[in-house]
Structure formats: C-alpha cells, structure tokens
C-alpha cells in the first residue's frame, strides 16, 4: 500500500454545517453537537478534499486495500478513509464492518417484475445490521471527544450495534428502548455486549426525545443517526456498492425508511462520488416505509410538482408525525423521523420516490427474498415490496438496473418468520389478555414444518408431495 500517494489527511478541511435553508452555520469537527446550535436545523459534515487530479486512482487504492491485513484496511468503512473526516492513522474502533455481499436475486426479480435485481445485504455486518458501518465512526469520534458514556434510542439494531462498539472501546453504553416492542434477539445482543438496557414506558419517538435531553451532559455522547458522524460511516455503503458493480451505476437504489439516517447517508455517499466525477449522475434513490409508520411517504404524496423539482430550497420545514405508529416491521416503527429533511433532499435531488407498503406486501416480499436463499428482517423486505409497486406504476422499467438495500439479518426476528410460515402472523395492539388483533397476515408463501412418521416411506412421500406443491424449489414467483 503506497500511503504517500494518499491524500494527506491534514489537507482535508472538514466542518459540521447546518443544512437548514437560510442558516448554513458552520462548526468545528471537535464540537460535540448534534443539531445546529444556532437554529436547531440538521447538521452535515462537509469536506473540502484535495483529491489527486485523477480521482479514479482512488478506486484502485480502495480495491487494493481489500487484500491488506492492516486493521484499517480490513474494515469496509475505513478502507475509504480519504473520504472520512479524520486524520491519517486515527485509532478507529472497528469490528471489521462493511465488505458485505451483493447478491443476484432472480426469484425476487421475477416477483417484482424485473429482469434482474441485486440485493446489497447489510445484515451481514458484525452485529447483523447496517448500523455497524455508522457506529464504527460515531464511537471512534466519541473516544476522540473523551466521552464516558454513549447513548442511543433504538428499535433494537442501533442498540445492539452501539453496545458492541462501546464494549470494544471500553465505554459505558446506555440504550433506551420502547418496552415490549423490541425483538428478543436484538435485546439479547445488547445484554450480551454489556450495555445498560433501559426499557421505557413509551415508544421509539419518546425514547428519542429522552436521549436528546440526556445528551446535554458533556460526558454523554449521542449515537443516533441525528449525529452526523454516523452518516459518514454509513455513506461508505454507496462506495462499496459501486466498487462491487465495477463502477457501473445502477438506475435505482431502494432502501427502507425509519428514522431516515440510512437513506440520508446513501444520498450523501452517491453525491460525493458524483462530485468527484467517479459516477456520471445520481442513481434514483427510493425510500419505502410501512403503511402504519409512514410520515415521510405521507408528506411526499402531498408535495406539488414544483416542490418535487425544487430540491432543498423548497423543502417543507415540518413533518406531521404519526402519533401511534404500527407495524410488524418493528425496526421501522417510527412516527417522527429525525433525519427526514436530509433524506427527502436526497430523494428529490435524485428524482426518486417515497412510498408506503402494506403489512401483507412486506411479509410476502420477505418470504420471496428467502426463496433466493437470502434471509432478511421484515423492515428490509419493504424494498422488494416497494420495487414491485414502482414497477407496476411504471416508475421503474423492467430492464433497468435496481439494487435493494437489505438492512438486517433474518435471525434478528425469527418469531416473525415462524408465525408467517405457520399462518399465525398478526398485528396486535395492547398486551396480554387485553390485546386486540388489528390485522391478520396470510402466509401466501407459507412453508410450515410438517410432522411425519419416523419411516423412510413417510419421509419420501412427504418430499414427493412437496415437490409438486406451491413450495417446490425454484417456485413462488
Ligand atoms: N432496517 C432496519 C433493520 C433497521 O433497524 C432500521 C432502523 C431501518 C431499516 C431504518 O433505517 O432509521 O436509517 O431510516 N433502525 C433503528 C434502530 C431506528 O434503532 O435500530 P433508518
């Protein structure tokens, strides 16, 4: 690795900038802030890189690092460090995140009405979700700032990821989660990594308000995606995706939307590649929400054509929160997303859409993704459900190149999977004997276990029946 050819990090002039229209205040990287201290607007890190005249040399360097044994090179995030706001040789807190697979998914493609579909599976990160690509950067910054405690609100994955990285860094970790609304697997991870798991009587949006209050203490560092350092790590997914496609730009990139950090980060990543002339234009970025938790999709549906074309300058200044969000995709059960402005700006600049899909659509899309041999958690499956809608509405054409970003591993929510395949999946409100069933989901692609006798004949007879049935291998589209 020839480090002398690298961009000297000292030449990177990076600042935290407010992106609220009419503000534009700028702050040093070392300031422990999460929103603009002047106007309360969202912050973003902006960097003036001194890039070699031929930016394509960077591509070569990034790829070569894939074969290196150096810790920073083995991370699929720090491998792209020329575009991260840190000095060379930073002591990164890493679990060797990133470097996640890009799969061809023929059955999901056929189901969605496409000739071809690729799945970028961020669930293959160390703690099983995309959060790790951001957390490595946020916790590195927490250590640099001398924080004692890191904190987050979470629907489960942010918590598991922060807990792991805090453990690596030897920091205290406090996670605030809505009681009874987190999958057992995600909660178990946080317990295992030694975090203080605080279950609050409230929903995610209440937890989010609370952690922002707690982060006023200078010893406490907030690691939700409102923190612009999180976004810096997550933007590298755009770089890795392009590298995996030999720098051939996809026409569409489709992501789930919850608190809106991920879509904001991908938009920033693609935007930076375009600024560096490493890609000729932006892929259209589409964000998909669950119908019961879709504040951005609702706002998007009300934008007039001038607002859709106007980009950042014409963005609405407020979003109407969904008071009691409901979805079985618990990861995205969020009514008041904190990063909606950055996300919407990215969608509009790229000519994308924001839409909502039903619980049944999510559940069926998840089962189809499974048939491609790729397991994901329910929130991730909004992508394939959304693509199917966009193809039906002719907003994506059959022959176009499309990447769906899967955000979490199938084992994050095994109860959901099991209930779907057994035909017992239902959305309920309330607890215990007071619980009311709001919606039952039919397992259109059910694959329940079957009890068979302990004889050769019984097993062969069952397999022969299945070979002809709707669950035959290769079927289900
Ligand atoms: N998919 C999964 C699996 C998630 O865990 C989340 C968010 C999202 C999608 C949505 O991403 O918030 O960046 O728009 N999970 C957060 C958490 C809220 O606390 O784990 P987003």
CSV table of C-alpha atoms and ligand atoms in Angstrom, one decimal:
chain,number,residue,atom,x,y,z
A,1,UNK,CA,0.0,0.0,0.0
A,2,UNK,CA,1.5,3.3,-1.0
A,3,UNK,CA,0.4,5.8,1.7
A,4,UNK,CA,2.4,8.6,0.2
A,5,UNK,CA,0.1,8.6,-2.8
A,6,UNK,CA,-2.8,9.1,-0.4
A,7,UNK,CA,-4.5,12.5,0.1
A,8,UNK,CA,-2.7,13.9,3.2
A,9,UNK,CA,-5.4,13.9,5.8
A,10,UNK,CA,-4.2,17.3,7.1
A,11,UNK,CA,-5.3,18.8,3.8
A,12,UNK,CA,-8.9,17.7,4.4
A,13,UNK,CA,-10.8,20.8,5.7
A,14,UNK,CA,-13.9,19.4,7.2
A,15,UNK,CA,-16.6,21.1,9.2
A,16,UNK,CA,-20.1,20.4,10.6
A,17,UNK,CA,-22.6,22.5,8.6
A,18,UNK,CA,-26.2,23.3,9.2
A,19,UNK,CA,-28.2,22.4,6.1
A,20,UNK,CA,-31.4,24.4,7.1
A,21,UNK,CA,-32.3,26.8,4.2
A,22,UNK,CA,-31.2,30.3,5.2
A,23,UNK,CA,-28.8,29.2,8.0
A,24,UNK,CA,-25.7,27.4,6.8
A,25,UNK,CA,-23.8,27.9,10.1
A,26,UNK,CA,-20.5,26.1,10.3
A,27,UNK,CA,-18.9,24.4,13.3
A,28,UNK,CA,-15.6,22.7,14.1
A,29,UNK,CA,-15.5,18.9,13.9
A,30,UNK,CA,-14.4,18.8,17.6
A,31,UNK,CA,-17.7,20.5,18.8
A,32,UNK,CA,-20.0,18.0,20.5
A,33,UNK,CA,-23.2,19.0,18.8
A,34,UNK,CA,-26.0,17.1,17.1
A,35,UNK,CA,-28.2,19.8,15.7
A,36,UNK,CA,-27.3,23.4,14.8
A,37,UNK,CA,-26.8,25.4,18.0
A,38,UNK,CA,-28.0,28.5,16.1
A,39,UNK,CA,-31.3,27.4,14.5
A,40,UNK,CA,-31.9,23.8,15.6
A,41,UNK,CA,-31.5,22.5,12.0
A,42,UNK,CA,-29.8,19.3,10.9
A,43,UNK,CA,-26.0,19.1,10.7
A,44,UNK,CA,-24.0,17.5,8.0
A,45,UNK,CA,-20.2,17.1,7.7
A,46,UNK,CA,-18.8,18.8,4.6
A,47,UNK,CA,-15.3,18.2,3.5
A,48,UNK,CA,-13.0,20.1,1.1
A,49,UNK,CA,-10.8,17.2,-0.2
A,50,UNK,CA,-7.6,17.7,-2.0
A,51,UNK,CA,-8.1,14.8,-4.4
A,52,UNK,CA,-5.5,13.8,-6.9
A,53,UNK,CA,-6.2,15.1,-10.4
A,54,UNK,CA,-7.3,11.6,-11.4
A,55,UNK,CA,-9.8,10.6,-8.7
A,56,UNK,CA,-10.0,7.2,-10.4
A,57,UNK,CA,-6.7,6.4,-8.7
A,58,UNK,CA,-8.7,6.3,-5.5
A,59,UNK,CA,-10.7,3.4,-6.8
A,60,UNK,CA,-7.6,1.4,-7.4
A,61,UNK,CA,-6.3,2.2,-3.9
A,62,UNK,CA,-9.6,1.3,-2.2
A,63,UNK,CA,-9.7,-2.0,-4.0
A,64,UNK,CA,-6.1,-2.9,-3.2
A,65,UNK,CA,-6.8,-2.4,0.5
A,66,UNK,CA,-9.3,-5.3,0.3
A,67,UNK,CA,-6.2,-7.7,0.2
A,68,UNK,CA,-4.3,-6.0,3.0
A,69,UNK,CA,-4.1,-7.3,6.6
A,70,UNK,CA,-3.9,-3.8,8.2
A,71,UNK,CA,-6.8,-3.2,10.6
A,72,UNK,CA,-8.0,0.0,8.9
A,73,UNK,CA,-7.9,-1.7,5.5
A,74,UNK,CA,-9.8,-4.7,6.7
A,75,UNK,CA,-12.8,-2.5,7.6
A,76,UNK,CA,-15.1,-1.9,4.7
A,77,UNK,CA,-15.7,1.6,6.1
A,78,UNK,CA,-12.1,2.8,6.9
A,79,UNK,CA,-10.9,1.4,3.6
A,80,UNK,CA,-12.5,4.5,2.2
A,81,UNK,CA,-10.8,6.8,4.7
A,82,UNK,CA,-9.8,9.5,2.2
A,83,UNK,CA,-13.5,10.5,2.2
A,84,UNK,CA,-13.9,10.3,6.0
A,85,UNK,CA,-13.3,13.4,8.2
A,86,UNK,CA,-10.4,12.0,10.3
A,87,UNK,CA,-6.7,12.5,10.3
A,88,UNK,CA,-4.5,9.7,8.9
A,89,UNK,CA,-3.7,7.0,11.4
A,90,UNK,CA,-6.8,7.5,13.5
A,91,UNK,CA,-7.3,4.9,16.2
A,92,UNK,CA,-10.6,3.5,14.8
A,93,UNK,CA,-12.9,1.4,16.9
A,94,UNK,CA,-13.6,-1.3,14.4
A,95,UNK,CA,-15.2,-4.8,14.3
A,96,UNK,CA,-14.2,-5.1,10.6
A,97,UNK,CA,-17.6,-3.9,9.4
A,98,UNK,CA,-18.7,-3.5,5.8
A,99,UNK,CA,-17.5,-5.7,3.0
A,100,UNK,CA,-21.0,-7.0,2.8
A,101,UNK,CA,-22.2,-9.2,-0.2
A,102,UNK,CA,-24.1,-8.1,-3.2
A,103,UNK,CA,-26.4,-10.9,-4.4
A,104,UNK,CA,-28.3,-11.6,-7.6
A,105,UNK,CA,-31.9,-12.4,-6.7
A,106,UNK,CA,-33.7,-14.0,-9.6
A,107,UNK,CA,-36.9,-15.0,-7.7
A,108,UNK,CA,-37.2,-11.6,-6.1
A,109,UNK,CA,-36.6,-10.0,-9.5
A,110,UNK,CA,-39.4,-12.1,-11.1
A,111,UNK,CA,-41.8,-11.4,-8.2
A,112,UNK,CA,-41.1,-7.6,-8.5
A,113,UNK,CA,-41.4,-7.7,-12.4
A,114,UNK,CA,-37.8,-7.0,-13.1
A,115,UNK,CA,-35.4,-8.8,-15.5
A,116,UNK,CA,-32.7,-8.6,-12.8
A,117,UNK,CA,-32.4,-7.4,-9.2
A,118,UNK,CA,-29.4,-7.2,-6.9
A,119,UNK,CA,-29.6,-7.3,-3.1
A,120,UNK,CA,-26.9,-5.5,-1.1
A,121,UNK,CA,-27.1,-7.3,2.2
A,122,UNK,CA,-26.0,-5.0,5.1
A,123,UNK,CA,-27.4,-7.6,7.5
A,124,UNK,CA,-24.1,-9.4,7.0
A,125,UNK,CA,-22.3,-6.9,9.2
A,126,UNK,CA,-20.8,-7.9,12.6
A,127,UNK,CA,-23.9,-7.3,14.7
A,128,UNK,CA,-26.3,-8.2,11.9
A,129,UNK,CA,-27.4,-4.8,10.7
A,130,UNK,CA,-26.3,-1.8,8.6
A,131,UNK,CA,-25.8,0.2,11.8
A,132,UNK,CA,-22.3,-1.1,12.3
A,133,UNK,CA,-21.0,0.9,9.3
A,134,UNK,CA,-22.0,4.1,11.1
A,135,UNK,CA,-21.3,3.0,14.6
A,136,UNK,CA,-17.6,2.4,13.9
A,137,UNK,CA,-17.2,6.1,13.1
A,138,UNK,CA,-19.5,7.5,15.8
A,139,UNK,CA,-17.8,5.5,18.6
A,140,UNK,CA,-14.4,6.5,17.2
A,141,UNK,CA,-15.5,10.1,17.5
A,142,UNK,CA,-16.9,9.5,21.0
A,143,UNK,CA,-13.4,8.3,22.1
A,144,UNK,CA,-11.7,11.3,20.5
A,145,UNK,CA,-14.1,13.7,22.3
A,146,UNK,CA,-13.3,12.0,25.6
A,147,UNK,CA,-16.9,10.8,26.2
A,148,UNK,CA,-17.5,8.4,29.2
A,149,UNK,CA,-20.9,7.2,28.2
A,150,UNK,CA,-22.5,6.6,24.8
A,151,UNK,CA,-26.3,6.5,24.5
A,152,UNK,CA,-29.0,5.9,21.9
A,153,UNK,CA,-32.7,5.4,21.5
A,154,UNK,CA,-33.5,2.3,19.4
A,155,UNK,CA,-35.9,-0.1,17.9
A,156,UNK,CA,-33.2,-2.7,18.6
A,157,UNK,CA,-30.5,-2.7,15.9
A,158,UNK,CA,-28.9,0.7,16.8
A,159,UNK,CA,-28.8,-0.6,20.4
A,160,UNK,CA,-27.1,-3.9,19.5
A,161,UNK,CA,-24.5,-2.2,17.3
A,162,UNK,CA,-23.7,0.6,19.8
A,163,UNK,CA,-23.5,-1.9,22.6
A,164,UNK,CA,-20.9,-3.9,20.7
A,165,UNK,CA,-18.7,-0.9,19.6
A,166,UNK,CA,-18.9,0.6,23.1
A,167,UNK,CA,-17.7,-2.7,24.6
A,168,UNK,CA,-14.8,-2.6,22.1
A,169,UNK,CA,-13.9,0.9,23.2
A,170,UNK,CA,-14.4,0.3,26.9
A,171,UNK,CA,-17.1,2.9,27.2
A,172,UNK,CA,-20.3,2.7,29.2
A,173,UNK,CA,-23.3,2.2,27.0
A,174,UNK,CA,-26.9,3.1,27.8
A,175,UNK,CA,-29.7,2.1,25.4
A,176,UNK,CA,-33.2,3.3,25.7
A,177,UNK,CA,-35.8,1.0,24.0
A,178,UNK,CA,-39.6,1.0,24.0
A,179,UNK,CA,-40.6,-1.7,26.4
A,180,UNK,CA,-42.2,-4.8,24.8
A,181,UNK,CA,-41.5,-3.6,21.2
A,182,UNK,CA,-38.1,-4.9,20.6
A,183,UNK,CA,-37.4,-8.4,19.2
A,184,UNK,CA,-35.9,-10.8,21.7
A,185,UNK,CA,-32.8,-11.4,19.5
A,186,UNK,CA,-31.9,-7.7,19.4
A,187,UNK,CA,-32.4,-7.2,23.1
A,188,UNK,CA,-30.3,-10.3,23.8
A,189,UNK,CA,-27.4,-8.9,21.8
A,190,UNK,CA,-27.4,-5.7,23.8
A,191,UNK,CA,-27.4,-7.6,27.1
A,192,UNK,CA,-24.6,-9.8,25.9
A,193,UNK,CA,-22.4,-6.8,25.0
A,194,UNK,CA,-22.8,-5.4,28.5
A,195,UNK,CA,-25.0,-2.4,27.8
A,196,UNK,CA,-27.3,-0.8,30.4
A,197,UNK,CA,-30.6,-1.8,28.7
A,198,UNK,CA,-33.3,0.6,29.8
A,199,UNK,CA,-36.8,-0.3,28.7
A,200,UNK,CA,-39.0,2.8,28.8
A,201,UNK,CA,-42.8,3.1,29.0
A,202,UNK,CA,-43.2,4.8,25.7
A,203,UNK,CA,-42.5,4.4,22.0
A,204,UNK,CA,-39.3,5.0,20.0
A,205,UNK,CA,-40.1,8.6,19.5
A,206,UNK,CA,-40.4,9.1,23.2
A,207,UNK,CA,-37.0,7.4,23.7
A,208,UNK,CA,-35.5,9.6,21.0
A,209,UNK,CA,-36.7,12.8,22.8
A,210,UNK,CA,-35.3,11.5,26.1
A,211,UNK,CA,-31.8,10.7,24.8
A,212,UNK,CA,-31.5,14.2,23.2
A,213,UNK,CA,-32.2,15.6,26.7
A,214,UNK,CA,-29.7,13.3,28.3
A,215,UNK,CA,-27.0,14.2,25.7
A,216,UNK,CA,-26.8,17.7,27.1
A,217,UNK,CA,-24.3,16.3,29.6
A,218,UNK,CA,-20.9,16.7,28.0
A,219,UNK,CA,-19.7,13.3,29.2
A,220,UNK,CA,-22.6,11.6,27.3
A,221,UNK,CA,-22.3,11.1,23.5
A,222,UNK,CA,-25.4,10.5,21.4
A,223,UNK,CA,-25.0,7.8,18.8
A,224,UNK,CA,-28.3,8.0,16.9
A,225,UNK,CA,-28.2,8.9,13.2
A,226,UNK,CA,-29.0,12.5,14.1
A,227,UNK,CA,-25.3,12.5,14.8
A,228,UNK,CA,-23.6,13.5,11.5
A,229,UNK,CA,-20.6,11.2,12.2
A,230,UNK,CA,-22.9,8.1,12.0
A,231,UNK,CA,-23.8,9.2,8.5
A,232,UNK,CA,-20.2,9.5,7.5
A,233,UNK,CA,-19.7,5.8,8.1
A,234,UNK,CA,-23.0,4.7,6.5
A,235,UNK,CA,-22.3,6.7,3.3
A,236,UNK,CA,-19.4,4.3,2.5
A,237,UNK,CA,-22.0,1.7,1.5
A,238,UNK,CA,-22.5,3.7,-1.6
A,239,UNK,CA,-18.8,3.5,-2.4
A,240,UNK,CA,-18.6,-0.2,-1.8
A,241,UNK,CA,-21.7,-0.9,-3.8
A,242,UNK,CA,-20.3,0.9,-6.8
A,243,UNK,CA,-17.0,-0.9,-6.4
A,244,UNK,CA,-18.9,-4.3,-6.4
A,245,UNK,CA,-20.6,-3.2,-9.7
A,246,UNK,CA,-17.2,-2.4,-11.3
A,247,UNK,CA,-18.3,1.3,-11.1
A,248,UNK,CA,-21.4,0.7,-13.2
A,249,UNK,CA,-24.1,3.0,-11.8
A,250,UNK,CA,-27.4,1.3,-11.0
A,251,UNK,CA,-30.5,3.1,-12.3
A,252,UNK,CA,-32.3,2.7,-8.9
A,253,UNK,CA,-31.3,2.1,-5.3
A,254,UNK,CA,-34.2,1.3,-2.9
A,255,UNK,CA,-34.0,1.5,0.9
A,256,UNK,CA,-36.3,1.1,3.8
A,257,UNK,CA,-37.1,4.3,5.8
A,258,UNK,CA,-37.5,4.6,9.5
A,259,UNK,CA,-35.6,7.3,11.3
A,260,UNK,CA,-34.2,8.2,7.8
A,261,UNK,CA,-30.4,8.0,8.6
A,262,UNK,CA,-29.7,5.3,6.1
A,263,UNK,CA,-31.3,7.0,3.1
A,264,UNK,CA,-29.6,10.3,4.1
A,265,UNK,CA,-26.3,8.5,4.2
A,266,UNK,CA,-26.6,6.8,0.8
A,267,UNK,CA,-27.7,10.1,-0.8
A,268,UNK,CA,-24.6,11.7,0.7
A,269,UNK,CA,-22.3,8.9,-0.5
A,270,UNK,CA,-23.6,9.0,-4.1
A,271,UNK,CA,-23.5,12.8,-4.0
A,272,UNK,CA,-19.8,12.7,-3.1
A,273,UNK,CA,-19.0,10.2,-5.8
A,274,UNK,CA,-20.7,12.4,-8.3
A,275,UNK,CA,-18.7,15.5,-7.1
A,276,UNK,CA,-15.5,13.5,-7.5
A,277,UNK,CA,-16.7,12.5,-11.1
A,278,UNK,CA,-16.4,8.9,-10.0
A,279,UNK,CA,-20.0,8.4,-11.3
A,280,UNK,CA,-21.7,10.4,-14.1
A,281,UNK,CA,-25.0,11.1,-12.3
A,282,UNK,CA,-27.0,10.0,-9.2
A,283,UNK,CA,-29.0,6.8,-9.1
A,284,UNK,CA,-32.6,7.4,-8.3
A,285,UNK,CA,-33.0,6.8,-4.6
A,286,UNK,CA,-36.4,5.5,-3.4
A,287,UNK,CA,-37.4,5.2,0.3
A,288,UNK,CA,-40.0,2.7,1.3
A,289,UNK,CA,-42.0,2.8,4.6
A,290,UNK,CA,-44.5,0.6,6.3
A,291,UNK,CA,-48.1,1.9,5.9
A,292,UNK,CA,-48.7,2.2,9.6
A,293,UNK,CA,-45.5,4.2,10.2
A,294,UNK,CA,-45.1,6.4,7.0
A,295,UNK,CA,-44.8,10.1,7.9
A,296,UNK,CA,-42.4,10.8,5.1
A,297,UNK,CA,-44.5,8.9,2.5
A,298,UNK,CA,-47.5,11.0,3.5
A,299,UNK,CA,-45.6,14.2,3.2
A,300,UNK,CA,-44.1,13.2,-0.1
A,301,UNK,CA,-47.6,12.4,-1.6
A,302,UNK,CA,-48.6,15.9,-0.8
A,303,UNK,CA,-45.7,17.7,-2.5
A,304,UNK,CA,-46.6,19.5,-5.6
A,305,UNK,CA,-44.6,19.1,-8.8
A,306,UNK,CA,-42.7,22.4,-8.3
A,307,UNK,CA,-41.7,21.3,-4.8
A,308,UNK,CA,-40.5,17.9,-6.2
A,309,UNK,CA,-38.4,19.7,-8.7
A,310,UNK,CA,-37.1,22.5,-6.5
A,311,UNK,CA,-34.9,20.3,-4.3
A,312,UNK,CA,-33.5,21.6,-1.0
A,313,UNK,CA,-34.7,25.2,-1.4
A,314,UNK,CA,-38.4,24.3,-1.4
A,315,UNK,CA,-38.5,21.7,1.3
A,316,UNK,CA,-41.3,21.9,3.8
A,317,UNK,CA,-40.0,23.0,7.2
A,318,UNK,CA,-42.1,20.5,9.2
A,319,UNK,CA,-43.3,16.9,9.0
A,320,UNK,CA,-46.6,15.7,10.6
A,321,UNK,CA,-45.7,12.9,13.0
A,322,UNK,CA,-47.6,9.7,13.1
A,323,UNK,CA,-48.8,9.6,16.7
A,324,UNK,CA,-49.1,5.8,17.3
A,325,UNK,CA,-47.1,4.1,14.6
A,326,UNK,CA,-48.0,0.5,13.9
A,327,UNK,CA,-46.1,-2.2,12.0
A,328,UNK,CA,-44.8,-5.7,12.5
A,329,UNK,CA,-41.6,-4.5,10.9
A,330,UNK,CA,-40.6,-3.2,14.4
A,331,UNK,CA,-37.2,-1.8,13.2
A,332,UNK,CA,-39.1,0.9,11.4
A,333,UNK,CA,-41.9,1.5,13.8
A,334,UNK,CA,-41.2,5.3,14.0
A,335,UNK,CA,-43.6,8.2,13.7
A,336,UNK,CA,-41.3,11.2,14.0
A,337,UNK,CA,-38.1,10.5,12.0
A,338,UNK,CA,-35.2,12.9,12.9
A,339,UNK,CA,-33.4,12.8,9.6
A,340,UNK,CA,-36.3,13.3,7.3
A,341,UNK,CA,-35.0,16.6,5.8
A,342,UNK,CA,-31.7,15.1,4.6
A,343,UNK,CA,-33.4,12.0,3.3
A,344,UNK,CA,-36.1,13.9,1.4
A,345,UNK,CA,-33.4,16.2,-0.1
A,346,UNK,CA,-31.5,13.1,-1.3
A,347,UNK,CA,-34.7,11.6,-2.8
A,348,UNK,CA,-35.7,14.8,-4.6
A,349,UNK,CA,-32.2,15.5,-6.0
A,350,UNK,CA,-32.1,12.1,-7.5
A,351,UNK,CA,-35.6,12.0,-8.9
A,352,UNK,CA,-36.7,9.2,-6.5
A,353,UNK,CA,-40.0,8.4,-4.7
A,354,UNK,CA,-41.1,7.8,-1.1
A,355,UNK,CA,-43.9,5.3,-0.7
A,356,UNK,CA,-45.6,3.0,1.8
A,357,UNK,CA,-46.4,-0.7,1.5
A,358,UNK,CA,-48.8,-2.8,3.5
A,359,UNK,CA,-48.0,-5.5,6.1
A,360,UNK,CA,-49.1,-8.2,3.7
A,361,UNK,CA,-46.8,-6.9,1.0
A,362,UNK,CA,-43.9,-6.7,3.4
A,363,UNK,CA,-44.5,-10.3,4.6
A,364,UNK,CA,-44.8,-11.8,1.2
A,365,UNK,CA,-41.7,-9.9,-0.1
A,366,UNK,CA,-39.7,-11.2,2.8
A,367,UNK,CA,-40.7,-14.8,2.0
A,368,UNK,CA,-39.7,-14.3,-1.6
A,369,UNK,CA,-36.3,-12.9,-0.6
A,370,UNK,CA,-35.9,-16.0,1.5
A,371,UNK,CA,-36.5,-18.2,-1.6
A,372,UNK,CA,-33.5,-16.6,-3.1
A,373,UNK,CA,-31.5,-18.1,-0.2
A,374,UNK,CA,-31.1,-14.6,1.3
A,375,UNK,CA,-32.7,-14.1,4.7
A,376,UNK,CA,-33.6,-10.6,6.0
A,377,UNK,CA,-35.6,-9.0,8.7
A,378,UNK,CA,-39.1,-7.6,7.9
A,379,UNK,CA,-38.0,-3.9,7.6
A,380,UNK,CA,-35.6,-4.9,4.8
A,381,UNK,CA,-38.3,-6.5,2.8
A,382,UNK,CA,-40.1,-3.2,2.3
A,383,UNK,CA,-37.6,-2.7,-0.5
A,384,UNK,CA,-38.8,-5.6,-2.7
A,385,UNK,CA,-42.4,-4.8,-1.9
A,386,UNK,CA,-41.8,-1.2,-2.9
A,387,UNK,CA,-39.9,-2.1,-6.1
A,388,UNK,CA,-42.9,-4.3,-7.1
A,389,UNK,CA,-45.2,-1.2,-6.7
A,390,UNK,CA,-42.8,1.0,-8.6
A,391,UNK,CA,-42.6,-1.4,-11.5
A,392,UNK,CA,-46.4,-1.7,-11.6
A,393,UNK,CA,-46.6,2.1,-11.7
A,394,UNK,CA,-44.0,2.1,-14.5
A,395,UNK,CA,-41.7,4.3,-12.4
A,396,UNK,CA,-39.1,1.5,-12.7
A,397,UNK,CA,-38.8,-0.2,-16.1
A,398,UNK,CA,-38.3,-4.0,-16.3
A,399,UNK,CA,-34.9,-3.8,-17.9
A,400,UNK,CA,-33.5,-1.1,-15.6
A,401,UNK,CA,-30.8,-2.0,-13.1
A,402,UNK,CA,-32.0,-2.0,-9.5
A,403,UNK,CA,-30.4,-2.6,-6.1
A,404,UNK,CA,-32.4,-3.2,-3.0
A,405,UNK,CA,-30.6,-2.5,0.3
A,406,UNK,CA,-31.3,-5.2,2.9
A,407,UNK,CA,-30.6,-3.7,6.3
A,408,UNK,CA,-31.0,-6.5,8.8
A,409,UNK,CA,-30.3,-10.3,9.2
A,410,UNK,CA,-33.1,-12.9,9.2
A,411,UNK,CA,-32.2,-14.0,12.7
A,412,UNK,CA,-33.0,-10.6,14.1
A,413,UNK,CA,-36.7,-11.6,14.2
A,414,UNK,CA,-37.2,-15.3,14.0
A,415,UNK,CA,-40.7,-15.1,15.6
A,416,UNK,CA,-42.0,-13.1,12.7
A,417,UNK,CA,-40.7,-15.7,10.2
A,418,UNK,CA,-42.1,-18.6,12.1
A,419,UNK,CA,-45.5,-17.0,12.5
A,420,UNK,CA,-45.7,-16.1,8.8
A,421,UNK,CA,-44.9,-19.7,7.7
A,422,UNK,CA,-47.3,-21.2,10.2
A,423,UNK,CA,-50.0,-18.8,9.2
A,424,UNK,CA,-50.3,-17.2,12.6
A,425,UNK,CA,-48.8,-13.7,11.9
A,426,UNK,CA,-51.0,-10.9,13.2
A,427,UNK,CA,-50.6,-7.2,14.2
A,428,UNK,CA,-51.9,-6.7,17.7
A,429,UNK,CA,-52.3,-3.7,20.0
A,430,UNK,CA,-52.1,-3.9,23.7
A,431,UNK,CA,-50.7,-6.6,25.9
A,432,UNK,CA,-51.8,-10.0,27.4
A,433,UNK,CA,-55.5,-10.7,27.6
A,434,UNK,CA,-56.3,-7.1,26.6
A,435,UNK,CA,-54.5,-7.4,23.3
A,436,UNK,CA,-56.7,-6.6,20.3
A,437,UNK,CA,-55.9,-8.1,16.9
A,438,UNK,CA,-55.8,-5.3,14.3
A,439,UNK,CA,-54.8,-7.3,11.3
A,440,UNK,CA,-54.0,-10.9,10.4
A,441,UNK,CA,-51.5,-11.7,7.7
A,442,UNK,CA,-52.0,-14.7,5.4
A,443,UNK,CA,-48.8,-16.6,4.7
A,444,UNK,CA,-49.2,-16.5,0.9
A,445,UNK,CA,-45.9,-18.4,0.5
A,446,UNK,CA,-46.2,-20.5,3.7
A,447,UNK,CA,-43.7,-23.2,4.4
A,448,UNK,CA,-44.7,-24.7,7.7
A,449,UNK,CA,-42.9,-27.6,9.3
A,450,UNK,CA,-44.7,-30.9,8.9
A,451,UNK,CA,-44.9,-33.8,11.3
A,452,UNK,CA,-44.1,-37.1,9.7
A,453,UNK,CA,-43.7,-40.7,10.9
A,454,UNK,CA,-40.2,-41.9,11.5
A,455,UNK,CA,-40.1,-44.1,8.5
A,456,UNK,CA,-38.4,-43.9,5.1
A,457,UNK,CA,-41.7,-44.2,3.3
A,458,UNK,CA,-43.3,-41.3,5.2
A,459,UNK,CA,-40.3,-39.0,4.5
A,460,UNK,CA,-40.2,-39.9,0.8
A,461,UNK,CA,-44.0,-39.5,0.5
A,462,UNK,CA,-43.8,-36.0,2.1
A,463,UNK,CA,-41.0,-34.9,-0.2
A,464,UNK,CA,-42.8,-36.1,-3.3
A,465,UNK,CA,-45.9,-34.1,-2.3
A,466,UNK,CA,-43.8,-31.0,-1.7
A,467,UNK,CA,-42.0,-31.3,-5.0
A,468,UNK,CA,-45.4,-30.8,-6.8
A,469,UNK,CA,-46.8,-28.2,-4.4
A,470,UNK,CA,-46.6,-24.4,-4.3
A,471,UNK,CA,-43.4,-24.6,-2.3
A,472,UNK,CA,-41.5,-26.6,-4.9
A,473,UNK,CA,-37.8,-25.5,-5.1
A,474,UNK,CA,-37.5,-22.6,-7.6
A,475,UNK,CA,-41.2,-21.7,-7.4
A,476,UNK,CA,-43.1,-19.0,-5.7
A,477,UNK,CA,-42.9,-16.1,-8.1
B,1,LIG,N1,-34.0,-1.5,8.6
B,1,LIG,C1,-33.6,-1.9,9.8
B,1,LIG,C2,-33.3,-3.4,10.0
B,1,LIG,C3,-33.5,-1.0,10.9
B,1,LIG,O1,-33.1,-1.4,12.1
B,1,LIG,C4,-33.8,0.3,10.7
B,1,LIG,C5,-33.7,1.3,11.8
B,1,LIG,C6,-34.2,0.7,9.4
B,1,LIG,C7,-34.3,-0.2,8.4
B,1,LIG,C8,-34.5,2.1,9.0
B,1,LIG,O2,-33.3,2.9,8.9
B,1,LIG,O3,-33.8,4.6,10.6
B,1,LIG,O4,-31.9,4.8,9.0
B,1,LIG,O5,-34.2,5.0,8.2
B,1,LIG,N2,-33.5,1.0,13.0
B,1,LIG,C9,-33.2,2.0,14.0
B,1,LIG,C10,-32.8,1.3,15.3
B,1,LIG,C11,-34.2,3.0,14.2
B,1,LIG,O6,-33.0,1.9,16.4
B,1,LIG,O7,-32.3,0.2,15.2
B,1,LIG,P1,-33.3,4.4,9.2
